[in-house]
Coordinates of C-alpha atoms in Angstrom, one line a residue:
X1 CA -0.6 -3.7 3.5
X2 CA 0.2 -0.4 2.3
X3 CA -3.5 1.6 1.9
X4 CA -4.2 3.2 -1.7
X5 CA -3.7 6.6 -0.9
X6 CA 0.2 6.3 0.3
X7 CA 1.0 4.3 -2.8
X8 CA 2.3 5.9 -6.1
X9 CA 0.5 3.0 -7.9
X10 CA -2.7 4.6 -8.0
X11 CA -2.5 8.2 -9.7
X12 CA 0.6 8.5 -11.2
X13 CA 2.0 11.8 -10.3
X14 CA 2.9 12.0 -14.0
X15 CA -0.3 11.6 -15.4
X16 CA -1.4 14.6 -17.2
X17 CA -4.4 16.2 -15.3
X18 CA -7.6 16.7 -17.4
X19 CA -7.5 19.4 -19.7
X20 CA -9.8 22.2 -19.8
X21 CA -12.5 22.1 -22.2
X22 CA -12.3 17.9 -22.0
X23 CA -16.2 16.4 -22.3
X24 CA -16.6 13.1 -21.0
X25 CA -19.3 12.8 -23.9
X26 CA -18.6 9.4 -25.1
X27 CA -16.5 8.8 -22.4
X28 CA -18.5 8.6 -20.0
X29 CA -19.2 4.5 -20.3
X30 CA -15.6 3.9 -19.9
X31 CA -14.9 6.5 -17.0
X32 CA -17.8 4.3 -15.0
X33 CA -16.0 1.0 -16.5
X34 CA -12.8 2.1 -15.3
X35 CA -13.9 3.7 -11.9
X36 CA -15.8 -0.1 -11.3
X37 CA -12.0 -2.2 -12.2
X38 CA -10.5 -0.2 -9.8
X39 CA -13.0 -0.7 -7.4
X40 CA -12.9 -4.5 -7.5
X41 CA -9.1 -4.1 -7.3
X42 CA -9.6 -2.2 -4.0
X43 CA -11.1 -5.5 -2.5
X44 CA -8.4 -7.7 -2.3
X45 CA -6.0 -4.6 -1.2
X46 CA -8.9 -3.8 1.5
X47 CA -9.0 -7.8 2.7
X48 CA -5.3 -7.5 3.1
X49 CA -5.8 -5.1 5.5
X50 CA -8.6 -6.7 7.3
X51 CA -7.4 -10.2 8.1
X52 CA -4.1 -8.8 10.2
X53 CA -6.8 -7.3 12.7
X54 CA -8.8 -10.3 12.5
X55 CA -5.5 -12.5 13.3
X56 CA -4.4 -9.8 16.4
X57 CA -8.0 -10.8 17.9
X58 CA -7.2 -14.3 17.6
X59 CA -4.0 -13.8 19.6
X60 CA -1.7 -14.4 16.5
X61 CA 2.2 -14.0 17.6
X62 CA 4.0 -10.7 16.0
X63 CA 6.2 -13.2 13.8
X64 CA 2.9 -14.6 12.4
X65 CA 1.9 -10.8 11.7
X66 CA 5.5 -10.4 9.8
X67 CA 5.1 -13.6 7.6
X68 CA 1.4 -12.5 6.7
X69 CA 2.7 -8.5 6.0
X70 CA 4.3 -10.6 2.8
X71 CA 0.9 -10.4 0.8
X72 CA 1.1 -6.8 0.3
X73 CA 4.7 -7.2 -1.9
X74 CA 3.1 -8.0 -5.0
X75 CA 2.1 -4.5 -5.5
X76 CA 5.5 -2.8 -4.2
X77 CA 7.3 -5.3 -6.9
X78 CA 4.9 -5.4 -9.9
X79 CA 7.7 -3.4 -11.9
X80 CA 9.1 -7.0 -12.4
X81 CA 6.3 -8.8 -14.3
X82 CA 4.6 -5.1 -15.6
X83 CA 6.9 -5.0 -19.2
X84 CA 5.7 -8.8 -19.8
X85 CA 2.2 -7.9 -18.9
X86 CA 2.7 -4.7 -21.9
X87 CA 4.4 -6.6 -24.2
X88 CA 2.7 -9.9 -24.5
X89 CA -0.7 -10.3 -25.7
X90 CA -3.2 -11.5 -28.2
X91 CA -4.0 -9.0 -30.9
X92 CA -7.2 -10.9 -31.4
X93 CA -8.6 -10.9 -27.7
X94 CA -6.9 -7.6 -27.1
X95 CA -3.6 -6.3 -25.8
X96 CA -5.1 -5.3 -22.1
X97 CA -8.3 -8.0 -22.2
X98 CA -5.6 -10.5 -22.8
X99 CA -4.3 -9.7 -18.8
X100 CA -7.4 -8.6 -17.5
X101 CA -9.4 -11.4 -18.1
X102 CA -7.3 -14.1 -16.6
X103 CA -6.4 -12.0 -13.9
X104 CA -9.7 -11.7 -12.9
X105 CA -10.9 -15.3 -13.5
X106 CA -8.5 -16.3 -11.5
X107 CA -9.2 -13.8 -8.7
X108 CA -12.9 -14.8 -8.7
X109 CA -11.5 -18.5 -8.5
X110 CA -9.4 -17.8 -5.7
X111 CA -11.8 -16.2 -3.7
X112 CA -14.4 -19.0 -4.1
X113 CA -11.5 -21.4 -3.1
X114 CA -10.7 -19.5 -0.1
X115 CA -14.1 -18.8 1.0
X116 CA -14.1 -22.9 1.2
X117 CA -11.6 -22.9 3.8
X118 CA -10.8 -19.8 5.1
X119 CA -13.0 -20.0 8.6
X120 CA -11.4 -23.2 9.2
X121 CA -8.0 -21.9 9.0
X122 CA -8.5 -18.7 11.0
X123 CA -10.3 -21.1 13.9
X124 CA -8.1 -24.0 14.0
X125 CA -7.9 -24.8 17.7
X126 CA -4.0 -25.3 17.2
X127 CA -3.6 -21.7 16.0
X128 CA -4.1 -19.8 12.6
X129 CA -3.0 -22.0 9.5
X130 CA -0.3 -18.4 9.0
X131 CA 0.9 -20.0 5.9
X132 CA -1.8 -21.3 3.8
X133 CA -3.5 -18.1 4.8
X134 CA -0.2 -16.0 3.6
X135 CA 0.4 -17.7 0.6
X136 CA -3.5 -17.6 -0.9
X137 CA -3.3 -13.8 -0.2
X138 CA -0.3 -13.8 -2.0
X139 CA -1.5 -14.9 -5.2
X140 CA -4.8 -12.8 -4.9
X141 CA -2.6 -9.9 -4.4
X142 CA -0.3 -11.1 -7.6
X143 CA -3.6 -11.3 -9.5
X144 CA -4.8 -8.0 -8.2
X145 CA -1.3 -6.3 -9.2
X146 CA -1.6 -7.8 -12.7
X147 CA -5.3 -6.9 -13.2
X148 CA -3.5 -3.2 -11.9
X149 CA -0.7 -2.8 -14.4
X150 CA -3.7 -4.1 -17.5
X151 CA -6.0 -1.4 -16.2
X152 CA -3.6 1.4 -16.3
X153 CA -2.9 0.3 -20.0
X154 CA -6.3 0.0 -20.9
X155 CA -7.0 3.3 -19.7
X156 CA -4.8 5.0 -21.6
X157 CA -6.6 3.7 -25.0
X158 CA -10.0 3.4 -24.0
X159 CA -10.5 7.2 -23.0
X160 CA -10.1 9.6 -25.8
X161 CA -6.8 11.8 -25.5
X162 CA -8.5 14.8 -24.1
X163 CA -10.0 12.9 -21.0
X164 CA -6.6 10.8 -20.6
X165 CA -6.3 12.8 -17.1
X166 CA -9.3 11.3 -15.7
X167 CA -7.5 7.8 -15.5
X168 CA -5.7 9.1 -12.3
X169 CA -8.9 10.1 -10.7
X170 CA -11.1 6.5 -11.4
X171 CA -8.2 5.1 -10.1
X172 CA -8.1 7.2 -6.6
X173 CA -11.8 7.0 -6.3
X174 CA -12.1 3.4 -7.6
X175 CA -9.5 1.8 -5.3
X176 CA -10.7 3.6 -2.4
X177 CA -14.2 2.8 -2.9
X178 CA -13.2 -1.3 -2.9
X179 CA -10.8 -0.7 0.0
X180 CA -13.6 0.9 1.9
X181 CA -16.3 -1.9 1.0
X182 CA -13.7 -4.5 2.4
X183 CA -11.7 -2.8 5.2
X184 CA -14.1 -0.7 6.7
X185 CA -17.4 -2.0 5.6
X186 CA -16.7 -5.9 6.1
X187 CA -15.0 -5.2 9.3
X188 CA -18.5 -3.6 10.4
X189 CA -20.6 -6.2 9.1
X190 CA -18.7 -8.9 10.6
X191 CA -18.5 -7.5 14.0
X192 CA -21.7 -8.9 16.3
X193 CA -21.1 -5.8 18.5
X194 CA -21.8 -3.3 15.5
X195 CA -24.8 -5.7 14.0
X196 CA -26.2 -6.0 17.9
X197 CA -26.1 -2.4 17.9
X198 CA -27.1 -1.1 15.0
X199 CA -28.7 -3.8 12.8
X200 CA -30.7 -6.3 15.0
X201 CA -33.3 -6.3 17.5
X202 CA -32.3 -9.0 19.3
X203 CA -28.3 -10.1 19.7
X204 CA -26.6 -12.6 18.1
X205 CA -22.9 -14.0 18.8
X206 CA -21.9 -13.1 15.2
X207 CA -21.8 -10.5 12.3
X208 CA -23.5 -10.3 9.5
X209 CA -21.6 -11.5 7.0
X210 CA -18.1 -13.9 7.7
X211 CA -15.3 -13.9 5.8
X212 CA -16.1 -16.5 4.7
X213 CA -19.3 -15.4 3.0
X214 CA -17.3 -12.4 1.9
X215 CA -14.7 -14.1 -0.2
X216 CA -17.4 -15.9 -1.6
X217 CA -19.9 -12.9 -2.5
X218 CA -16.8 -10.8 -4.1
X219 CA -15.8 -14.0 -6.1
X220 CA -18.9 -14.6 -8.0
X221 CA -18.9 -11.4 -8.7
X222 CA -15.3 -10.9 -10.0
X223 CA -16.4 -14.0 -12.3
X224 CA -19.6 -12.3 -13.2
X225 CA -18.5 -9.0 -14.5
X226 CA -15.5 -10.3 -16.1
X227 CA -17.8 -12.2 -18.4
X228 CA -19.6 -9.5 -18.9
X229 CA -16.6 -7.5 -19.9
X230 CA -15.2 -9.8 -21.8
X231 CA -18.5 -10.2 -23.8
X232 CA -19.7 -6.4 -24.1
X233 CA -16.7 -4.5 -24.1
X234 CA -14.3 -4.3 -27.4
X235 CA -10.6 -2.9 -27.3
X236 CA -10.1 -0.2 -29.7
X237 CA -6.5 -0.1 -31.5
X238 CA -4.6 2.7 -30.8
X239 CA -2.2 4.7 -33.3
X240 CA 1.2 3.1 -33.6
X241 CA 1.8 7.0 -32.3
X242 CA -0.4 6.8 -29.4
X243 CA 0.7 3.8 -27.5
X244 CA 3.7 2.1 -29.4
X245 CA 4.6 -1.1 -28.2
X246 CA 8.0 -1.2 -26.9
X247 CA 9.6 -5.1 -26.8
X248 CA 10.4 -6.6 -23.5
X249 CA 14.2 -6.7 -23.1
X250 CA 13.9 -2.9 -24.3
X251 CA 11.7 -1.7 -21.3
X252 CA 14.4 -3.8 -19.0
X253 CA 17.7 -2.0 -20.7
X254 CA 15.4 1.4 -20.0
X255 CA 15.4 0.1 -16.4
X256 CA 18.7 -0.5 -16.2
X257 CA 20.0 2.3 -17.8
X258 CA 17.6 4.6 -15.5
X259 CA 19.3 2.9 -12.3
X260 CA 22.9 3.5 -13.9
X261 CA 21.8 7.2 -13.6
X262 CA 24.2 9.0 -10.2
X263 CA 21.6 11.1 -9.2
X264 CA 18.6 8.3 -9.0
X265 CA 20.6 5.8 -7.2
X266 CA 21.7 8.3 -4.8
X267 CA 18.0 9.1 -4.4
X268 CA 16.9 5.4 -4.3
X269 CA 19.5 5.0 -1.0
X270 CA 16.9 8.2 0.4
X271 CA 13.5 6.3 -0.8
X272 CA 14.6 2.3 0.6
X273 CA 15.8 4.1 3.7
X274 CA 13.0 6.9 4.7
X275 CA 10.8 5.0 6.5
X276 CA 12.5 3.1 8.7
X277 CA 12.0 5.6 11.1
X278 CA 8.2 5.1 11.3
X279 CA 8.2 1.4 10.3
X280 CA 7.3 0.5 14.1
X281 CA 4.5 3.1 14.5
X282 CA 3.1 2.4 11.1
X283 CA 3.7 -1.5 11.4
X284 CA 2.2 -2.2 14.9
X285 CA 0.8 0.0 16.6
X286 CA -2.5 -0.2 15.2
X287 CA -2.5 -3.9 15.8
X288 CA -1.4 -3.3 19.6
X289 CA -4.6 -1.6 19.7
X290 CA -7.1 -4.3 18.9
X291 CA -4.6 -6.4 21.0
X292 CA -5.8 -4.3 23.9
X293 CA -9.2 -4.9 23.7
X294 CA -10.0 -2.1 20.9
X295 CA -13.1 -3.5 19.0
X296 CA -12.2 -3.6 15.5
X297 CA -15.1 -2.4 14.1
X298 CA -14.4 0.7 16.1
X299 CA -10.9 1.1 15.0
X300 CA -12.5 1.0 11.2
X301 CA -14.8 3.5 12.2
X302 CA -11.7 6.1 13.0
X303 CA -9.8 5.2 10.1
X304 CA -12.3 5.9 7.9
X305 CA -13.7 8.8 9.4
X306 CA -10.4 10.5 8.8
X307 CA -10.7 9.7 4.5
X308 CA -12.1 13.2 4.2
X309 CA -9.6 14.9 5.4
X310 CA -6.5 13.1 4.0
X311 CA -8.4 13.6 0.8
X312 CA -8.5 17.5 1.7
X313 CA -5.0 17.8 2.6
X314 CA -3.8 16.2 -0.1
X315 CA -5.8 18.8 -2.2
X316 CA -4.9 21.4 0.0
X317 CA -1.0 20.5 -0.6
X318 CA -0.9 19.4 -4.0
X319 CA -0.9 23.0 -5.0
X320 CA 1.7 24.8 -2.8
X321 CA 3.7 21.3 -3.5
X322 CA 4.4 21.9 -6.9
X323 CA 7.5 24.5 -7.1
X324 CA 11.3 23.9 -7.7
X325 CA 12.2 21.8 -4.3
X326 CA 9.3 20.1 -2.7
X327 CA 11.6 17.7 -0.5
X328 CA 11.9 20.8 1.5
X329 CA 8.7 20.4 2.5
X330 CA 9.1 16.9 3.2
X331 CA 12.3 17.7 5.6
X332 CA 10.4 19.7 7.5
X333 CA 7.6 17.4 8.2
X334 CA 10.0 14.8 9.0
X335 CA 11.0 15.9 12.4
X336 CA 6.8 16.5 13.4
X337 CA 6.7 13.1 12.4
X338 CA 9.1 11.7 14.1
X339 CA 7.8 13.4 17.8
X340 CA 4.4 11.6 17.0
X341 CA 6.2 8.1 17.4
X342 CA 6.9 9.1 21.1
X343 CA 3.7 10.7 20.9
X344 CA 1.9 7.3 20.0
X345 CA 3.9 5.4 21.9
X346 CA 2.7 6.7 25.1
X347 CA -0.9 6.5 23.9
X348 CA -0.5 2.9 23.6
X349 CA 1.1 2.6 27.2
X350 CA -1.8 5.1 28.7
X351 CA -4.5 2.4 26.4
X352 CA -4.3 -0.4 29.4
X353 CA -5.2 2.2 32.0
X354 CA -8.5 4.1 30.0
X355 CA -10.1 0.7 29.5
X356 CA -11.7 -0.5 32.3
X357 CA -13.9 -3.2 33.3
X358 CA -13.8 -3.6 29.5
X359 CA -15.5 -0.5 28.9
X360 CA -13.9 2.0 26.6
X361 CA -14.6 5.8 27.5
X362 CA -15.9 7.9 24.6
X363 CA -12.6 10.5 25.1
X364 CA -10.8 7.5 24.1
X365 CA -12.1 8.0 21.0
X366 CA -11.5 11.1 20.3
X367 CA -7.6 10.8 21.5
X368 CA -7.3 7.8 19.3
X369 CA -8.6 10.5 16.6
X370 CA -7.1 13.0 17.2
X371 CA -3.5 11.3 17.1
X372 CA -4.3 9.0 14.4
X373 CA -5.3 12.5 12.5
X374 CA -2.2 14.2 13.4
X375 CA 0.1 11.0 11.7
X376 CA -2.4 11.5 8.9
X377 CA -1.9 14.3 7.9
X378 CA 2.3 14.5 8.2
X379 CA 2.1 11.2 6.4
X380 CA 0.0 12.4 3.6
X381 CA 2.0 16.0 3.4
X382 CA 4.9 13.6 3.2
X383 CA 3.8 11.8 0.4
X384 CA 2.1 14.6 -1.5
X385 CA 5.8 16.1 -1.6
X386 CA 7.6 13.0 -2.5
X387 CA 5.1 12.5 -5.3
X388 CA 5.9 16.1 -6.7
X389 CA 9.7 15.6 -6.7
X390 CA 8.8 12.5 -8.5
X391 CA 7.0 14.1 -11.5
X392 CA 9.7 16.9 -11.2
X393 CA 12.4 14.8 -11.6
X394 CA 11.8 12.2 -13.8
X395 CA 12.3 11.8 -17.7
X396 CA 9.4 12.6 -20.1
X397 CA 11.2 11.2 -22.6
X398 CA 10.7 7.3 -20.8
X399 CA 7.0 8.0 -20.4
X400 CA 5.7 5.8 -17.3
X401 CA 9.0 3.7 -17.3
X402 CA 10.6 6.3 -14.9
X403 CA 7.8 6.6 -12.7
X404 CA 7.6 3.1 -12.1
X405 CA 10.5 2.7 -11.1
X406 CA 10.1 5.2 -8.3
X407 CA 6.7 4.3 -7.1
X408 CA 8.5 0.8 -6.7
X409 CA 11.6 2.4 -5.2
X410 CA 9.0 4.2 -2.4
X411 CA 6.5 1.3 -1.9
X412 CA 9.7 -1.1 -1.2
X413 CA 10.7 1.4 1.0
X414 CA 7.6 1.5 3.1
X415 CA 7.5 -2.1 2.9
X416 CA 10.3 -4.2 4.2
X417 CA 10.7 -1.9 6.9
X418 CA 7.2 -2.6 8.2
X419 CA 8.0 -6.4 7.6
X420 CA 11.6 -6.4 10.0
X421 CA 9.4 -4.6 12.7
X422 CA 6.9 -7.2 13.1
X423 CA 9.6 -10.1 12.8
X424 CA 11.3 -8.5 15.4
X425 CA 9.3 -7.0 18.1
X426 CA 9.3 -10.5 20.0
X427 CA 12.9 -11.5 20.1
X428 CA 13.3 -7.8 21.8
X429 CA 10.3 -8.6 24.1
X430 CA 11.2 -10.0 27.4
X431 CA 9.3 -11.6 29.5
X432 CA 9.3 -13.2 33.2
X433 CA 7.0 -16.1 34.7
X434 CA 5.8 -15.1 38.9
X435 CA 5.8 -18.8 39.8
X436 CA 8.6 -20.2 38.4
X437 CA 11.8 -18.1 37.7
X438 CA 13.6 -20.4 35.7
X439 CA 10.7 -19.9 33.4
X440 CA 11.6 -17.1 30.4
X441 CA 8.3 -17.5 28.6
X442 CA 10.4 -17.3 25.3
X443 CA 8.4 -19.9 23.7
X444 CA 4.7 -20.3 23.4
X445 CA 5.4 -23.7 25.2
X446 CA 6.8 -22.1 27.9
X447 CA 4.1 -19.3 28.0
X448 CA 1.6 -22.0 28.3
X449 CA 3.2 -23.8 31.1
X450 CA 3.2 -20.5 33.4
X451 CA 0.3 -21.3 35.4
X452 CA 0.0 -17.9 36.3
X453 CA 0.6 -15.8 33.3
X454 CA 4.2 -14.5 32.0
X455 CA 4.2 -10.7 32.9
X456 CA 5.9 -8.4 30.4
X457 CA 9.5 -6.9 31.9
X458 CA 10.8 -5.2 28.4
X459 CA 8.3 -4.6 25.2
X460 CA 9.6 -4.5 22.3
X461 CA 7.3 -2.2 21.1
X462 CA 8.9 0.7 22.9
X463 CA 12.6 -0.6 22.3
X464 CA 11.6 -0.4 18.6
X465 CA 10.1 2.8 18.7
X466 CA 13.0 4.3 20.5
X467 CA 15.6 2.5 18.2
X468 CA 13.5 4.0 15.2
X469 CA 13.3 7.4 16.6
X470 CA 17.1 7.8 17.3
X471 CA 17.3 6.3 13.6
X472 CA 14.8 8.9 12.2
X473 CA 17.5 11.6 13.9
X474 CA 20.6 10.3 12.1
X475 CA 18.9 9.5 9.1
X476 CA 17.5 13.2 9.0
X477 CA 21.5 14.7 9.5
X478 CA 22.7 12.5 6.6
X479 CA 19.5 13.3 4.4
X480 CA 18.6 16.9 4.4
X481 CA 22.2 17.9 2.7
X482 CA 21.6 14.8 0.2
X483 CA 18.1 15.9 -0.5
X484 CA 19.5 19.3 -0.9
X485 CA 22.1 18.5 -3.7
X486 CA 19.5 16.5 -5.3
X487 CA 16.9 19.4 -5.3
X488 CA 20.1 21.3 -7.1
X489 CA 20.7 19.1 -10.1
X490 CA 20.1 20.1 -13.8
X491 CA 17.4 18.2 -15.1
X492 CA 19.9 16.8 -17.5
X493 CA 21.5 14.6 -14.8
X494 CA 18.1 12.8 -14.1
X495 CA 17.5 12.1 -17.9
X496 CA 19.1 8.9 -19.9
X497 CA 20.9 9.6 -22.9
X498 CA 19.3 8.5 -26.0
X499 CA 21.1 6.1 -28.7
X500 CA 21.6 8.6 -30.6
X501 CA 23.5 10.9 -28.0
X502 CA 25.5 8.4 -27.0
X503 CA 26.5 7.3 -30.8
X504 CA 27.5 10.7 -31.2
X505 CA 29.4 11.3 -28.3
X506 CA 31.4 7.8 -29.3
X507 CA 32.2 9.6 -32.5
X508 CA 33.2 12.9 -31.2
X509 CA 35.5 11.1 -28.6
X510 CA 37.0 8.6 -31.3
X511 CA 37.7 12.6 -33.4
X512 CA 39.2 13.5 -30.0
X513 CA 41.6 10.7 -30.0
X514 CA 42.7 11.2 -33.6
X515 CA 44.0 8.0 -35.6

């Protein structure tokens, strides 16, 4: 699952910042409505997050890992359902209530259904129930894309032109906020070593809360509050000049004619192709980790304690981001990047040999944050560039239709990547049994029947990370001169001719032929 901050879904890049002299006075309702929508659409993205590390501790095979990675799609392919989701509504309920409402029924519903069963199917003695698991994610995801794509509407008319800007910001705070209550904060409260230490007087086996009791919490009150919503809070109708309506095969021939463009297709090969070279480190390293004996609650801990500071950097680089060819920025990161998979790789092979007795040394720690800062902040400068040569490049005239497509174009990229490393890794993992040669362990039958444990020969973590590191190095030779000629372009070449232009330049080249 791909965290808020890396995703262009949350703060379009080409969202008008707020302008000066704006008052939130009568606003300010609807900037703390806003903030709290995002926020419960952070819990679902947050959960997605959580139950991987849950699924590692339970011994889950990589493959299982790739199948589950499937539930963060929804938001890397909303672009498909978003025109239907703009376009068809009730004018009596309300054009964004109509999608919102639903959406978050459903959620609620979801939850409460999964909460039913969800234990069960985590602590089957036979294993994981992988599907079931992935495919009620999946729709809670789909549900939590939809609610997404009616909230970014929504805001648009419910704050007053002035204070449009501060859309992008209840977004960033709001979906950080949920992914922090059910990432970080669930994983603390349902670890009994965090609750032993810091909550209880005497020790208990468990956490505080299960997850379980955490769907089911978070589902009454996505039912709650969209009642409450749908009961206190009116839709205003916008100017047909402030939001026009534009008809559902039109937004697609906008899509289409946007892909027909040179320059953006050549740029779309750059954006499905980028992050391949990390897709190993990004995809399982962090789950090799808790594999090793990492608590998870721990792990949480790091993550979160680094938030600040991506929040910083992307403050600090947003402003020396913003001039005429911020990929060049990007290609320069790119190579740092790149060392830090060798760099994390070698943490992971040192991990086995730091923890001992089961005891993890407090310089651990500190390693694990120090790296884990060092690929924050590359990946975040990343981003922060990619995001500006979004808003530089793309059409005004197409309002959010351009950037869309982009943000889906970069989250697709960061996603099926991700999804071939964890399907992979154990097919390029080999593995021998000491008491019986003619045992491969290929199987999980024939891992079990290795009465003395299969020992590892070749992991295919490290062959990954090596294939995508000699990637990263070709890919960087074919893209820094592609990047380049992109960076060149006339603005004209990344804009879609109108009807109008192109009726006219029919008629002048009909004049041109003559009768």
């Amino acid at each position: 699952m791909i965290p808020p901050e890396q995703q262009g879904l949350e703060g379009e890049p080409g969202q008008p910042a707020p302008k000066k002299g704006s008052s939130l006075k009568g606003d300010r309702v609807n900037v703390c409505l806003l903030m709290f929508l995002y926020t419960l659409q952070g819990i679902p993205m947050g959960l997605g997050s959580s139950v991987p590390m849950i699924l590692q501790s339970k011994g889950v095979s990589y493959n299982d890992q790739a199948i589950f990675s499937l539930v963060g799609w929804p938001f890397s392919i909303k672009l498909l359902w978003a025109p239907i989701v703009d376009s068809v509504y009730s004018e009596k309920f309300g054009r964004r209530k109509s999608w919102l409402v639903p959406a978050q029924y459903l959620i609620g519903i979801c939850m409460l259904t999964l909460s039913s069963w969800v234990d069960f199917w985590i602590e089957d003695p036979e294993g994981p129930r992988i599907v079931l698991l992935t495919g009620f994610f999946f729709v809670l995801l789909f549900l939590a894309a939809t609610q997404d794509v009616a909230v970014d509407g929504w805001a648009l008319s419910m704050l007053k032109r002035e204070n449009v800007g501060y859309a992008s910001t209840c977004n960033s705070v709001g979906q950080t906020a949920g992914f922090f209550m059910s990432f970080f904060v669930f994983m603390a409260l349902e670890s009994a070593d965090f609750c032993n230490t810091y909550l209880r007087t005497e020790p208990l086996p468990y956490g505080v809360v299960t997850l379980s009791s955490f769907l089911e919490f978070f589902g009454w009150i996505f039912l709650v509050t969209t009642t409450l919503v749908m009961l206190l809070k009116r839709e205003r109708l916008p100017p047909p000049d402030e939001e026009p309506c534009v008809g559902i095969l039109d937004t697609y021939k906008q899509l289409l004619r946007v892909m027909r463009l040179p320059a953006l297709r050549k740029f779309s090969l750059v954006l499905l192709t980028m992050s391949i070279s990390f897709s190993a480190c990004d995809a399982i390293t962090w789950l090799k980790l808790v594999g090793s004996g990492v608590p998870r609650d721990k792990y949480a801990l790091v993550t979160v304690g680094l938030i600040p500071i991506k929040m910083f950097m992307l403050f600090i680089f947003s402003k020396r981001l913003t001039g005429e060819k911020p990929m060049n920025v990007f290609m320069k990161i790119y190579p740092f990047r790149l060392g830090l998979n060798l760099v994390v790789a070698a943490f992971i092979w040192a991990t086995p040999y730091m923890i001992t007795k089961n005891e993890i040394p407090l310089y651990f720690y500190g390693l694990m944050m120090l790296i884990y800062g060092f690929v924050s902040i590359s990946m975040y400068t990343m981003f922060v560039a990619k995001m500006a040569f979004f808003a530089r490049s793309s059409d005004p005239a197409l309002g959010g239709t351009y950037m869309t497509l982009m943000n889906t174009l970069n989250n697709i990229g960061s996603s099926w990547p991700n999804s071939l490393s964890l399907l992979l890794v154990e097919p390029l993992t080999f593995k021998r049994c000491p008491t019986n040669d003619s045992n491969t362990c290929s199987t999980p039958e024939l891992t079990k029947d290795c009465a003395g444990g299969c020992l590892t020969q070749l992991d295919g973590y490290y062959v990954l990370i090596a294939a995508c590191t000699v990637f990263g190095i070709l890919w960087l030779m074919w893209a820094i001169p592609v990047t380049r000629e992109l960076q060149r372009k006339d603005s004209q070449e990344w804009k879609v001719k109108s009807q109008r232009q192109r009726k006219l330049e029919k008629e002048k080249s009909q004049i041109l032929k003559g009768p």
